[in-house]
PDB file of C-alpha atoms in Angstrom:
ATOM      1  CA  UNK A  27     -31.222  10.689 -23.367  1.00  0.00           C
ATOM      2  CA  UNK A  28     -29.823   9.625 -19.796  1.00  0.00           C
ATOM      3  CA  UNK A  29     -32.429   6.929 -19.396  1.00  0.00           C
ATOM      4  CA  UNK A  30     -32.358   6.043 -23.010  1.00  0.00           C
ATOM      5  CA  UNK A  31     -28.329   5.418 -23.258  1.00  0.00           C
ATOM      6  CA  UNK A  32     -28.755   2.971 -19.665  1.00  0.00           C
ATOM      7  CA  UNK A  33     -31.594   1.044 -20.981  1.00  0.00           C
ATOM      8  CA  UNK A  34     -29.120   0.709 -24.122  1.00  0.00           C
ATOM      9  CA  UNK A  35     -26.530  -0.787 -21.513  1.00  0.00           C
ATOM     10  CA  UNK A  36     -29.129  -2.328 -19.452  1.00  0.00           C
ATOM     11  CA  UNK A  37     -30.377  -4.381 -23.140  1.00  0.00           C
ATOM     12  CA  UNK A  38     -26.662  -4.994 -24.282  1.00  0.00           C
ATOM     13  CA  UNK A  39     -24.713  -5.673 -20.921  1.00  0.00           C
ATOM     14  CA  UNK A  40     -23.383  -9.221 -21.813  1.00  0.00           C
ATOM     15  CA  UNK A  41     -21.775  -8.098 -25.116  1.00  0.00           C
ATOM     16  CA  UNK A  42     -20.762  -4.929 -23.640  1.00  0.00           C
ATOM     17  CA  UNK A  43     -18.892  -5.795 -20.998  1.00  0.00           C
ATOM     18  CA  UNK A  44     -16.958  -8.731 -23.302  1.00  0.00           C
ATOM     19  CA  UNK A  45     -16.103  -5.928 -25.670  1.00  0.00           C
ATOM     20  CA  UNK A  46     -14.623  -3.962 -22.315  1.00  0.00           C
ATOM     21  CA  UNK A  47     -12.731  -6.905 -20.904  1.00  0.00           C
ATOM     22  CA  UNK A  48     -11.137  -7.547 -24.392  1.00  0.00           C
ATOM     23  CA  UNK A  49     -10.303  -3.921 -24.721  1.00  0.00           C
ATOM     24  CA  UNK A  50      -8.741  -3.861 -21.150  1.00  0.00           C
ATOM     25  CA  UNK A  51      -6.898  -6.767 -21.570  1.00  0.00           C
ATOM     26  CA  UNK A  52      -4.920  -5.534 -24.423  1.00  0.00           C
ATOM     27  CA  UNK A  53      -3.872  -2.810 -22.578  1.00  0.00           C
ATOM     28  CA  UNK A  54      -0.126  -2.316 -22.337  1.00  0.00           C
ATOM     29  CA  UNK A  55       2.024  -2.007 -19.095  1.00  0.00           C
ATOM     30  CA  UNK A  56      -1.307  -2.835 -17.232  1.00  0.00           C
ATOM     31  CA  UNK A  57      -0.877  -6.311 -15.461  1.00  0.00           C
ATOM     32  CA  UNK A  58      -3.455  -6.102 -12.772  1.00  0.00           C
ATOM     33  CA  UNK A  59      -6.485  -6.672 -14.876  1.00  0.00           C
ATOM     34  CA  UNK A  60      -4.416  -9.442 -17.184  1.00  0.00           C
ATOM     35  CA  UNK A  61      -4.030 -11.654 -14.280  1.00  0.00           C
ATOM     36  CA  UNK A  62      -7.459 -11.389 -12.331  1.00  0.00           C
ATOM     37  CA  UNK A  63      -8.905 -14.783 -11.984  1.00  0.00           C
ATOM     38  CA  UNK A  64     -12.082 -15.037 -14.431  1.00  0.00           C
ATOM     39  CA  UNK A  65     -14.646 -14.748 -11.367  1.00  0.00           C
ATOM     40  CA  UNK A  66     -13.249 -11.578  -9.703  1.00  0.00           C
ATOM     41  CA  UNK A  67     -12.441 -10.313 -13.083  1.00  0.00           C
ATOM     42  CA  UNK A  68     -16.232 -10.677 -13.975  1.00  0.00           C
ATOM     43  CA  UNK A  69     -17.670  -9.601 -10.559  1.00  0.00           C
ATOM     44  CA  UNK A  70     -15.812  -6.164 -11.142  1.00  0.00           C
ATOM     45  CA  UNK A  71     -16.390  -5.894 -14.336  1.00  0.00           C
ATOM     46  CA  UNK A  72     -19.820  -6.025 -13.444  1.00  0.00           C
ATOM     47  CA  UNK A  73     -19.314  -3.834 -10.801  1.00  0.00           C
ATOM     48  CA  UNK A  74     -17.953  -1.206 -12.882  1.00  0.00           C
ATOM     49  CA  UNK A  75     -20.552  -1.521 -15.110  1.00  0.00           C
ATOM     50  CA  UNK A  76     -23.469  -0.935 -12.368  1.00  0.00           C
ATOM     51  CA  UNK A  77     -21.318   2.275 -11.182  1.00  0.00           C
ATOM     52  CA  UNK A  78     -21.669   3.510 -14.999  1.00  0.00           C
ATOM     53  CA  UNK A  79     -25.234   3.057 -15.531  1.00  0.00           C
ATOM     54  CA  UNK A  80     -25.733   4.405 -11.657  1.00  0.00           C
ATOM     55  CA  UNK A  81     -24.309   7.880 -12.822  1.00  0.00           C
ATOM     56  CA  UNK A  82     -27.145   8.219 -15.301  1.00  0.00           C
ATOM     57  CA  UNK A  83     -30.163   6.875 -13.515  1.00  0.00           C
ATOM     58  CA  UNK A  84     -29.224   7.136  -9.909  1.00  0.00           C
ATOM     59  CA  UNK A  85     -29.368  10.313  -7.327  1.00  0.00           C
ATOM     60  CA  UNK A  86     -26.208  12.110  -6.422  1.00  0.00           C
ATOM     61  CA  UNK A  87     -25.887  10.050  -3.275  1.00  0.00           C
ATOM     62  CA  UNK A  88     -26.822   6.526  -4.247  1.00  0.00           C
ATOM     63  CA  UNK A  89     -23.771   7.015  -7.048  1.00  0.00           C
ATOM     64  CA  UNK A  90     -20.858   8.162  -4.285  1.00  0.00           C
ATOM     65  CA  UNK A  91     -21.988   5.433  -1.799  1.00  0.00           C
ATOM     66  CA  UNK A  92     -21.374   2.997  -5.435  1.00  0.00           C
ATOM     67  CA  UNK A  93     -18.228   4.817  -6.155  1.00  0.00           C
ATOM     68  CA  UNK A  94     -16.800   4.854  -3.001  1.00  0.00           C
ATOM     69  CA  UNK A  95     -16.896   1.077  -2.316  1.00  0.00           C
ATOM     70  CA  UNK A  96     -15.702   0.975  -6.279  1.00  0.00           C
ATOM     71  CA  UNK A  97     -12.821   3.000  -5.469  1.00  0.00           C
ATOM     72  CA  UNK A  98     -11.893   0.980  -2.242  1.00  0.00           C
ATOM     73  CA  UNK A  99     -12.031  -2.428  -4.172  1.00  0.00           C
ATOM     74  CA  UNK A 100      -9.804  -1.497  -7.450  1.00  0.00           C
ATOM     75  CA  UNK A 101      -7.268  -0.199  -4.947  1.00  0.00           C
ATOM     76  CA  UNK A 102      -7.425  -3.326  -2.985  1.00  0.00           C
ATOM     77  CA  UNK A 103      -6.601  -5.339  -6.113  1.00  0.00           C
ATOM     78  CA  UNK A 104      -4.277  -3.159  -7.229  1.00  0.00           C
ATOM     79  CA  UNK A 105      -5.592  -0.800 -10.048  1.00  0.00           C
ATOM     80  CA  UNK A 106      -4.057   2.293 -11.239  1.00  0.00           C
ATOM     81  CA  UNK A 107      -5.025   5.309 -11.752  1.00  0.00           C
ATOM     82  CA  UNK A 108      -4.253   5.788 -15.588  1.00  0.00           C
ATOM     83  CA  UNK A 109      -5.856   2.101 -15.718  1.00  0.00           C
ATOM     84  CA  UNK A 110      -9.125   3.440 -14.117  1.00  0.00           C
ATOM     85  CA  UNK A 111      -9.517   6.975 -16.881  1.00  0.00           C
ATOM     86  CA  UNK A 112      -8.945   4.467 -19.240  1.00  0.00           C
ATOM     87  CA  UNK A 113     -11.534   2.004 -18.190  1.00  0.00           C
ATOM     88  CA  UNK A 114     -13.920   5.045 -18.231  1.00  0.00           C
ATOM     89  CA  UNK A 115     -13.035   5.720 -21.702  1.00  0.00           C
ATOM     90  CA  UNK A 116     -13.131   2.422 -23.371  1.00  0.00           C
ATOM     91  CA  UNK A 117     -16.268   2.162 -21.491  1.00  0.00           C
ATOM     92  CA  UNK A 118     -18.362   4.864 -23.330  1.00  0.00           C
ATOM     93  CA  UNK A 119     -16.508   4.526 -26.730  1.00  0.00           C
ATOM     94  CA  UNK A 120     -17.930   0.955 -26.428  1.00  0.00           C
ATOM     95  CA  UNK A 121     -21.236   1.901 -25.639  1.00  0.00           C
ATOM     96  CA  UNK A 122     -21.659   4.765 -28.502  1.00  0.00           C
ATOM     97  CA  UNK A 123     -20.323   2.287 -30.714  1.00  0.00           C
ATOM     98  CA  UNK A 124     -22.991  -0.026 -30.004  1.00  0.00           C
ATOM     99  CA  UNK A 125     -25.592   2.398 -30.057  1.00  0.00           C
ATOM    100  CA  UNK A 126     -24.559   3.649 -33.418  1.00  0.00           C
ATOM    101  CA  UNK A 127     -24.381   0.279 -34.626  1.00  0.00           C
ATOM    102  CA  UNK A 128     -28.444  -0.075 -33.411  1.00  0.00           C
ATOM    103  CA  UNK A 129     -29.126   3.102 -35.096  1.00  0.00           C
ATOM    104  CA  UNK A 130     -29.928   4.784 -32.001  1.00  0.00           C
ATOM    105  CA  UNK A 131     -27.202   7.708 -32.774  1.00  0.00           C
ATOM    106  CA  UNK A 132     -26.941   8.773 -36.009  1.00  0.00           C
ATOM    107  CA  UNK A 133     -26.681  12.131 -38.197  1.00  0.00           C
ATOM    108  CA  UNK A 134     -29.910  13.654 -37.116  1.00  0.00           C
ATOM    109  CA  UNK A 135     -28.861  13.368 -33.566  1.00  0.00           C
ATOM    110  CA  UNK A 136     -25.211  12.867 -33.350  1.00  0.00           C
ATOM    111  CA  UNK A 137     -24.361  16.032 -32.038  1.00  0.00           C
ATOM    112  CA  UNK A 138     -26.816  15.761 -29.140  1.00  0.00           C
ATOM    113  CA  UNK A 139     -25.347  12.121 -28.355  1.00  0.00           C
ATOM    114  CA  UNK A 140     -21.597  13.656 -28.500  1.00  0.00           C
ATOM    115  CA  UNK A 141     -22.567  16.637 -26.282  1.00  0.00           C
ATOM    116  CA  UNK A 142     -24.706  14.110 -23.850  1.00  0.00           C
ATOM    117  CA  UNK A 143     -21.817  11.852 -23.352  1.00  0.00           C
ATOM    118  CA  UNK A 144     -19.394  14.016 -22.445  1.00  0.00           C
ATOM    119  CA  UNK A 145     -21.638  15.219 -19.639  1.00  0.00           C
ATOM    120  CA  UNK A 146     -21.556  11.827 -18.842  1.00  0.00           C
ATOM    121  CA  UNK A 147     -18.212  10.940 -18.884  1.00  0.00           C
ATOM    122  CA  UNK A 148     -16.291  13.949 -17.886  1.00  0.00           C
ATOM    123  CA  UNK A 149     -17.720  14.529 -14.430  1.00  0.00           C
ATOM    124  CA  UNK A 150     -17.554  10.174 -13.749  1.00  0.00           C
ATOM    125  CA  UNK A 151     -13.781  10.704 -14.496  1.00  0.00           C
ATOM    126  CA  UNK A 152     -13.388  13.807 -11.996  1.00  0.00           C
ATOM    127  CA  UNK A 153     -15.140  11.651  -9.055  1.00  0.00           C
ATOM    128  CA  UNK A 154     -13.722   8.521  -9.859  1.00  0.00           C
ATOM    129  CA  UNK A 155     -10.270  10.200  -9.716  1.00  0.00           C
ATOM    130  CA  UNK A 156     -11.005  11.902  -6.529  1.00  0.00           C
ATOM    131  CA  UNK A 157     -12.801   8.727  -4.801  1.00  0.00           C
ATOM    132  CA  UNK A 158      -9.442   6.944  -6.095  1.00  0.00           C
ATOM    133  CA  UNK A 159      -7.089   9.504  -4.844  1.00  0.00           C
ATOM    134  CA  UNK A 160      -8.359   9.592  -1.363  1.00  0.00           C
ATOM    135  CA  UNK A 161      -8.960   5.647  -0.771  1.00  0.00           C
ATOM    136  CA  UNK A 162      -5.174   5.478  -2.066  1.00  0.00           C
ATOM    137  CA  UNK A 163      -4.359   7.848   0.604  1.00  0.00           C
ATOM    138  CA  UNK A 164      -6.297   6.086   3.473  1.00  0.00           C
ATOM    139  CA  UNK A 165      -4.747   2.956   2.401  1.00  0.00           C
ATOM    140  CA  UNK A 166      -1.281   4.325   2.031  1.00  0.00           C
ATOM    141  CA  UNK A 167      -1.268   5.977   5.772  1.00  0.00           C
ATOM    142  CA  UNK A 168      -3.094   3.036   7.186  1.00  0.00           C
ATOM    143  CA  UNK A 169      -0.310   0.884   5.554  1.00  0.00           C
ATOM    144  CA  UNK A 170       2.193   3.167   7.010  1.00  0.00           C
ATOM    145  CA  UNK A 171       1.047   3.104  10.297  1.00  0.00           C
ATOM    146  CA  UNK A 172       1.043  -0.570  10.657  1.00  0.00           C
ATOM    147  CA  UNK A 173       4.541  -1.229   8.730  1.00  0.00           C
ATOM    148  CA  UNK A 174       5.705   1.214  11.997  1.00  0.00           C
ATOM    149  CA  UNK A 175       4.031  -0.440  14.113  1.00  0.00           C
ATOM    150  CA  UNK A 176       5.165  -4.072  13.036  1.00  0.00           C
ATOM    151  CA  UNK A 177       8.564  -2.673  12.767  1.00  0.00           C
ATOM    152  CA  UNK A 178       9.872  -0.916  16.118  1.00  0.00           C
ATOM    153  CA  UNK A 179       8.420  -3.475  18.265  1.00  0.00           C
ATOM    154  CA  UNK A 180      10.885  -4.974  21.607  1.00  0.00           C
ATOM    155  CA  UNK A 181      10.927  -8.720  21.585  1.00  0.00           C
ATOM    156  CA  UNK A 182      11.967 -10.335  24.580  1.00  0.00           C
ATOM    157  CA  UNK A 183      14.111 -13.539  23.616  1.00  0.00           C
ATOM    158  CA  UNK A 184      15.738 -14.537  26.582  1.00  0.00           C
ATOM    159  CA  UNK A 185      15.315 -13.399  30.172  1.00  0.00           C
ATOM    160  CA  UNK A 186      16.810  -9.519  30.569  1.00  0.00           C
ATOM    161  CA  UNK A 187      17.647  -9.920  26.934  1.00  0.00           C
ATOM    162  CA  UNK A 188      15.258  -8.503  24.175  1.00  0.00           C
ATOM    163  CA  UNK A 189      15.851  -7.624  20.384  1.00  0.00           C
ATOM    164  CA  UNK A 190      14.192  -4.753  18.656  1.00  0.00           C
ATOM    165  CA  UNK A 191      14.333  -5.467  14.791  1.00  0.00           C
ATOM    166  CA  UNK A 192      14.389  -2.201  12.666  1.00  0.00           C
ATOM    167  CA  UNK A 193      13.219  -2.549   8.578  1.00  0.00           C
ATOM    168  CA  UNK A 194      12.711   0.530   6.272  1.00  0.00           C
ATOM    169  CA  UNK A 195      13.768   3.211   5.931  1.00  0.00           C
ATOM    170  CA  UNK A 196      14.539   5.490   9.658  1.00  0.00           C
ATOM    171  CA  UNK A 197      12.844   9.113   9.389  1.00  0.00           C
ATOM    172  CA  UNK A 198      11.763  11.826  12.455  1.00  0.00           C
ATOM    173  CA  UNK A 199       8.652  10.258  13.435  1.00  0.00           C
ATOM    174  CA  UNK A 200       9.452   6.735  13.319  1.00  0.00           C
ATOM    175  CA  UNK A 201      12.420   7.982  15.219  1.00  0.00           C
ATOM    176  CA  UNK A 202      10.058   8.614  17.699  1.00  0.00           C
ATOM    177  CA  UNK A 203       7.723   5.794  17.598  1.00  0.00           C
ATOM    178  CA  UNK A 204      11.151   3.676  18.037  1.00  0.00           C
ATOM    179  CA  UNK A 205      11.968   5.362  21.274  1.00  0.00           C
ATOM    180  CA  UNK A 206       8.856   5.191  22.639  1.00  0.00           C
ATOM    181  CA  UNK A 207       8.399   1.451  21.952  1.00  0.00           C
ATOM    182  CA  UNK A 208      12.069   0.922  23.143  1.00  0.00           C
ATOM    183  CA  UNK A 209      11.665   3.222  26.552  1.00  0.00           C
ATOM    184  CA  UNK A 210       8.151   1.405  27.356  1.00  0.00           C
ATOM    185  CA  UNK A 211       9.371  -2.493  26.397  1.00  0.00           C
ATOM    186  CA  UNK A 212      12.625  -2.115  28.220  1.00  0.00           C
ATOM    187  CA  UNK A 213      10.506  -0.848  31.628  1.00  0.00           C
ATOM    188  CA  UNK A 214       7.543  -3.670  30.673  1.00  0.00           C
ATOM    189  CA  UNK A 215      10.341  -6.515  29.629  1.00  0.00           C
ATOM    190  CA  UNK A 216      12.697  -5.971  33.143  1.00  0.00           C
ATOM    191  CA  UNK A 217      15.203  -5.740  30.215  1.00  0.00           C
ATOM    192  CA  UNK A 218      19.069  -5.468  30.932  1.00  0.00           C
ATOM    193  CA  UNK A 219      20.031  -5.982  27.319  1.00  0.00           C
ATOM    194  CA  UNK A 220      18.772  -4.496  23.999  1.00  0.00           C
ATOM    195  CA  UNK A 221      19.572  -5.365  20.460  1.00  0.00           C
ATOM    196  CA  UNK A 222      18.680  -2.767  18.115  1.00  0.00           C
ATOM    197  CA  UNK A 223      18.735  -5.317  14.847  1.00  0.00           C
ATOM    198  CA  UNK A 224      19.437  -2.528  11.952  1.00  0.00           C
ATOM    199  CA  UNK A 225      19.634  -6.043   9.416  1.00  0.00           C
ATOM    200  CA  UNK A 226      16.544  -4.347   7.429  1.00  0.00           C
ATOM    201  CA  UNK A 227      17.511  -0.721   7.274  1.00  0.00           C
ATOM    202  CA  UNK A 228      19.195  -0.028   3.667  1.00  0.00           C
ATOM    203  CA  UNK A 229      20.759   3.119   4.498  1.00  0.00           C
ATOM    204  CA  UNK A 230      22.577   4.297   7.393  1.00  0.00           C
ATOM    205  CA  UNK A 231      22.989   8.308   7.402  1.00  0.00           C
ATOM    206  CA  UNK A 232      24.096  10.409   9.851  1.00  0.00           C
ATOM    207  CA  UNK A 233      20.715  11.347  10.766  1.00  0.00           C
ATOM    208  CA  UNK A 234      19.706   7.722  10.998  1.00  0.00           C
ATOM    209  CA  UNK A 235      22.657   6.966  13.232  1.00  0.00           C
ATOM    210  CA  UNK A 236      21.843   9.989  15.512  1.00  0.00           C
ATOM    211  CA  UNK A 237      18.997   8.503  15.993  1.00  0.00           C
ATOM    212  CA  UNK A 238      20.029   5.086  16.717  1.00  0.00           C
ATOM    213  CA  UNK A 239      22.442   6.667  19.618  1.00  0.00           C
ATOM    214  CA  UNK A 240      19.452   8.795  20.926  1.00  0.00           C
ATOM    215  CA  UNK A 241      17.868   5.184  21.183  1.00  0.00           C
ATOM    216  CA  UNK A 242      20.574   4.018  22.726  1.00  0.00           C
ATOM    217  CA  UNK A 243      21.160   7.040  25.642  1.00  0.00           C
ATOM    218  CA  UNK A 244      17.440   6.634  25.866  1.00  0.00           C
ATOM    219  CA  UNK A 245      17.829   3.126  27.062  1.00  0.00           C
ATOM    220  CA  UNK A 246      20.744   3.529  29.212  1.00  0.00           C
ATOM    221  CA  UNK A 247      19.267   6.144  31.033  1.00  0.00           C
ATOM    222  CA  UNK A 248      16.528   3.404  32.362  1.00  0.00           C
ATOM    223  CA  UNK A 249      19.514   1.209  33.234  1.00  0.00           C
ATOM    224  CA  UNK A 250      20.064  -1.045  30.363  1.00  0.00           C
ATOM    225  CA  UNK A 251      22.694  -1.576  28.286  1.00  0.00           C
ATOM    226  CA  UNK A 252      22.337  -1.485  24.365  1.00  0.00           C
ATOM    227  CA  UNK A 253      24.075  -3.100  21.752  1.00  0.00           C
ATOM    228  CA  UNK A 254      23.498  -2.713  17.367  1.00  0.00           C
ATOM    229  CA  UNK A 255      23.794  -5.665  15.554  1.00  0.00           C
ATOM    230  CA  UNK A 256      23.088  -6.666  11.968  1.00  0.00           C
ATOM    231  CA  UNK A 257      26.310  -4.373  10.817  1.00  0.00           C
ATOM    232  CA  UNK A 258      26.902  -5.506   6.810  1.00  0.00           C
ATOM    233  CA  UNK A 259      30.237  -4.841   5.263  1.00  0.00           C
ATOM    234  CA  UNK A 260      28.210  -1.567   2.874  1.00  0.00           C
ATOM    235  CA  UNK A 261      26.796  -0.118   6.342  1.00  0.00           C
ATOM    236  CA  UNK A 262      30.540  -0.412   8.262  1.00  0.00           C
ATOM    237  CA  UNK A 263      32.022   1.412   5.360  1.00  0.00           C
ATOM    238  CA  UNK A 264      29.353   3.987   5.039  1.00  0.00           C
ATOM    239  CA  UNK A 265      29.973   5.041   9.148  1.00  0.00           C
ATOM    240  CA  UNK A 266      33.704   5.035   8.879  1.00  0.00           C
ATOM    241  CA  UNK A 267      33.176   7.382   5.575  1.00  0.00           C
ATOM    242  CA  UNK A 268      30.779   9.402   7.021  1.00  0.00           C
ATOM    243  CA  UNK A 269      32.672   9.557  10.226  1.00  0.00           C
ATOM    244  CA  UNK A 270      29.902   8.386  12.700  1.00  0.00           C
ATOM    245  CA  UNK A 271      31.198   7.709  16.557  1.00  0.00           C
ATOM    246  CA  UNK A 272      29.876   4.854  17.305  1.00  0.00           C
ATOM    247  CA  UNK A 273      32.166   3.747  20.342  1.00  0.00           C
ATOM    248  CA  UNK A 274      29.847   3.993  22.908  1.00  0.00           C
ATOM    249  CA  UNK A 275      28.360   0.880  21.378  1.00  0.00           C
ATOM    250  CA  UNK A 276      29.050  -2.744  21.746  1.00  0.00           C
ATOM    251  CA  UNK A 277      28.434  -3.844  17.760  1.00  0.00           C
ATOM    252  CA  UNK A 278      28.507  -7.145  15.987  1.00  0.00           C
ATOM    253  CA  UNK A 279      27.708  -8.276  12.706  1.00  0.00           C
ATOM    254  CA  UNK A 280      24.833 -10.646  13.322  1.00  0.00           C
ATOM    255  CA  UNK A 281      22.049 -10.993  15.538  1.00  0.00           C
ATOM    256  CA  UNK A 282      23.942 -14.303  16.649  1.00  0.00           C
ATOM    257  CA  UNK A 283      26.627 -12.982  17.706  1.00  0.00           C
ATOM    258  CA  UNK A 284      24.709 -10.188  19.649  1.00  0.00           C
ATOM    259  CA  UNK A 285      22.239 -12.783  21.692  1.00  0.00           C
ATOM    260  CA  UNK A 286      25.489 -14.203  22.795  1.00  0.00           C
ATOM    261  CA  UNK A 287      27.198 -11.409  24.340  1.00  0.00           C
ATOM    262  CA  UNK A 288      24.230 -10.312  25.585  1.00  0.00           C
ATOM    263  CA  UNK A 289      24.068 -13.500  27.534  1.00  0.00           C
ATOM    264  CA  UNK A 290      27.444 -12.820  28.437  1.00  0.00           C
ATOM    265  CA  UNK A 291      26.436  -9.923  29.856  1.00  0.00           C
ATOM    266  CA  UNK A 292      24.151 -11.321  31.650  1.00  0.00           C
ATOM    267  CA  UNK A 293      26.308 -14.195  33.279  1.00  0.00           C
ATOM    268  CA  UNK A 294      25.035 -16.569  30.642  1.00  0.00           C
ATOM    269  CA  UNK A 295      26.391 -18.718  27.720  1.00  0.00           C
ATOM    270  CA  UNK A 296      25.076 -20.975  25.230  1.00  0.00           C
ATOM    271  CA  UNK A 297      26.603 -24.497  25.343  1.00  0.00           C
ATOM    272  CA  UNK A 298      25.797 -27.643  23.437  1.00  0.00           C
ATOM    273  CA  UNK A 299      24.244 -30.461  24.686  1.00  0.00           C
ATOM    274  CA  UNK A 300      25.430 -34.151  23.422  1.00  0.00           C
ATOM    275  CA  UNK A 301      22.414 -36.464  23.488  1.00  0.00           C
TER     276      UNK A 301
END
């Protein structure tokens, strides 16, 4: 029955896959697929078809390689989950539907067809939601890893003066990653000044500012002074509330404002020129 139902898809493919691509379409909360450009919506579409027809004709290994790079491309262009099971499904309901309509399944041999398709479609589902699941993952903690990276890196800007911009959220380990960065760009920058930029963070906790003044005894400690800009009027009133020291810190309210007593520091000042 395996190689009969693929040489059904194989026959009917064009039609099929329309009938799928309507079907997904109308699916609600689901804006990924609605907005693919025609060509990548057909490519994958075909794609997805090929993985289908591979679970009934191809060996155990020649499907995973095909579901694996599957799973890594819906991902990429944004797929969920519940949007994948449901391709699956609308997938086979179109294809007994078709072969019904052909005569292909019908009393005499219904319950066979029933029985066959759910050993198709069941374990394709399991996979396909594992395959998923762990792509997601790779992507997520490769994402993560360069978002930390990007984001608790020490700019030099001026001579002795260098900013390190801070976005996200602040936990343990990124804690860490910032102190590390700091420690080994002050050293490789000759810094004098940092600015730790905290414009991106949304929330400033106590643990997040006991990490910030870790940073900061951190850098003194290698003979640099450190100053925290990028203070809003929601983050001044969340320290005084939660009754965070912060006096061992020169802070301003704007990056601006920072570079320029940091040049102050450093026996510098900006001036304007007149042409």
């Amino acid at each position: 029955m395996n190689n009969q139902m693929a040489q059904h898809i194989q026959g009917n493919l064009t039609e099929i896959i329309s009938q799928w691509q309507e079907k997904m379409k109308s699916e609600q909360n689901e804006r990924s697929f609605q907005v693919m450009p025609q060509e990548l919506m057909n490519q994958t579409s075909h794609e997805f078809a090929e993985l289908m027809i591979s679970n009934l004709l191809e060996s155990h290994q020649a499907y995973e390689s095909q579901l694996n790079d599957f799973a890594e491309k819906v991902v990429r262009i944004g797929w969920s989950v519940t949007f994948v099971t449901k391709a699956i499904g609308n997938f086979a309901e179109i294809v007994y539907e078709s072969m019904s309509n052909e005569g292909v399944i019908h009393e005499g041999n219904i319950a066979a067809y029933v029985k066959e398709f759910s050993n198709w479609i069941s374990p394709i589902r399991e996979s396909t939601i594992q395959a998923y699941a762990k792509t997601w993952e790779r992507t997520v903690s490769l994402q993560k890893i360069a978002l930390q990276e990007l984001s608790a890196s020490l700019i030099p800007v001026f001579e002795k003066v260098s900013v390190m911009p801070l976005v996200g959220t602040i936990d343990t380990e990124r804690a860490k990653l910032i102190m590390e960065n700091l420690l080994e760009g002050v050293v490789k920058h000759r810094a004098e000044v940092v600015l730790l930029d905290i414009t991106g963070v949304p929330v400033v906790d106590t643990m997040v500012a006991h990490h910030i003044i870790q940073a900061a005894d951190a850098v003194r400690l290698v003979g640099a002074k450190c100053m925290l800009v990028g203070i809003r009027p929601e983050i001044a009133q969340t320290i005084v509330t939660l009754g965070i020291n912060l006096n061992d810190f020169t802070t301003t309210s704007t990056l601006q404002r920072g570079v320029e007593q940091a040049l102050a520091w450093t026996n510098r000042k900006i001036v304007e020129v007149e042409d």
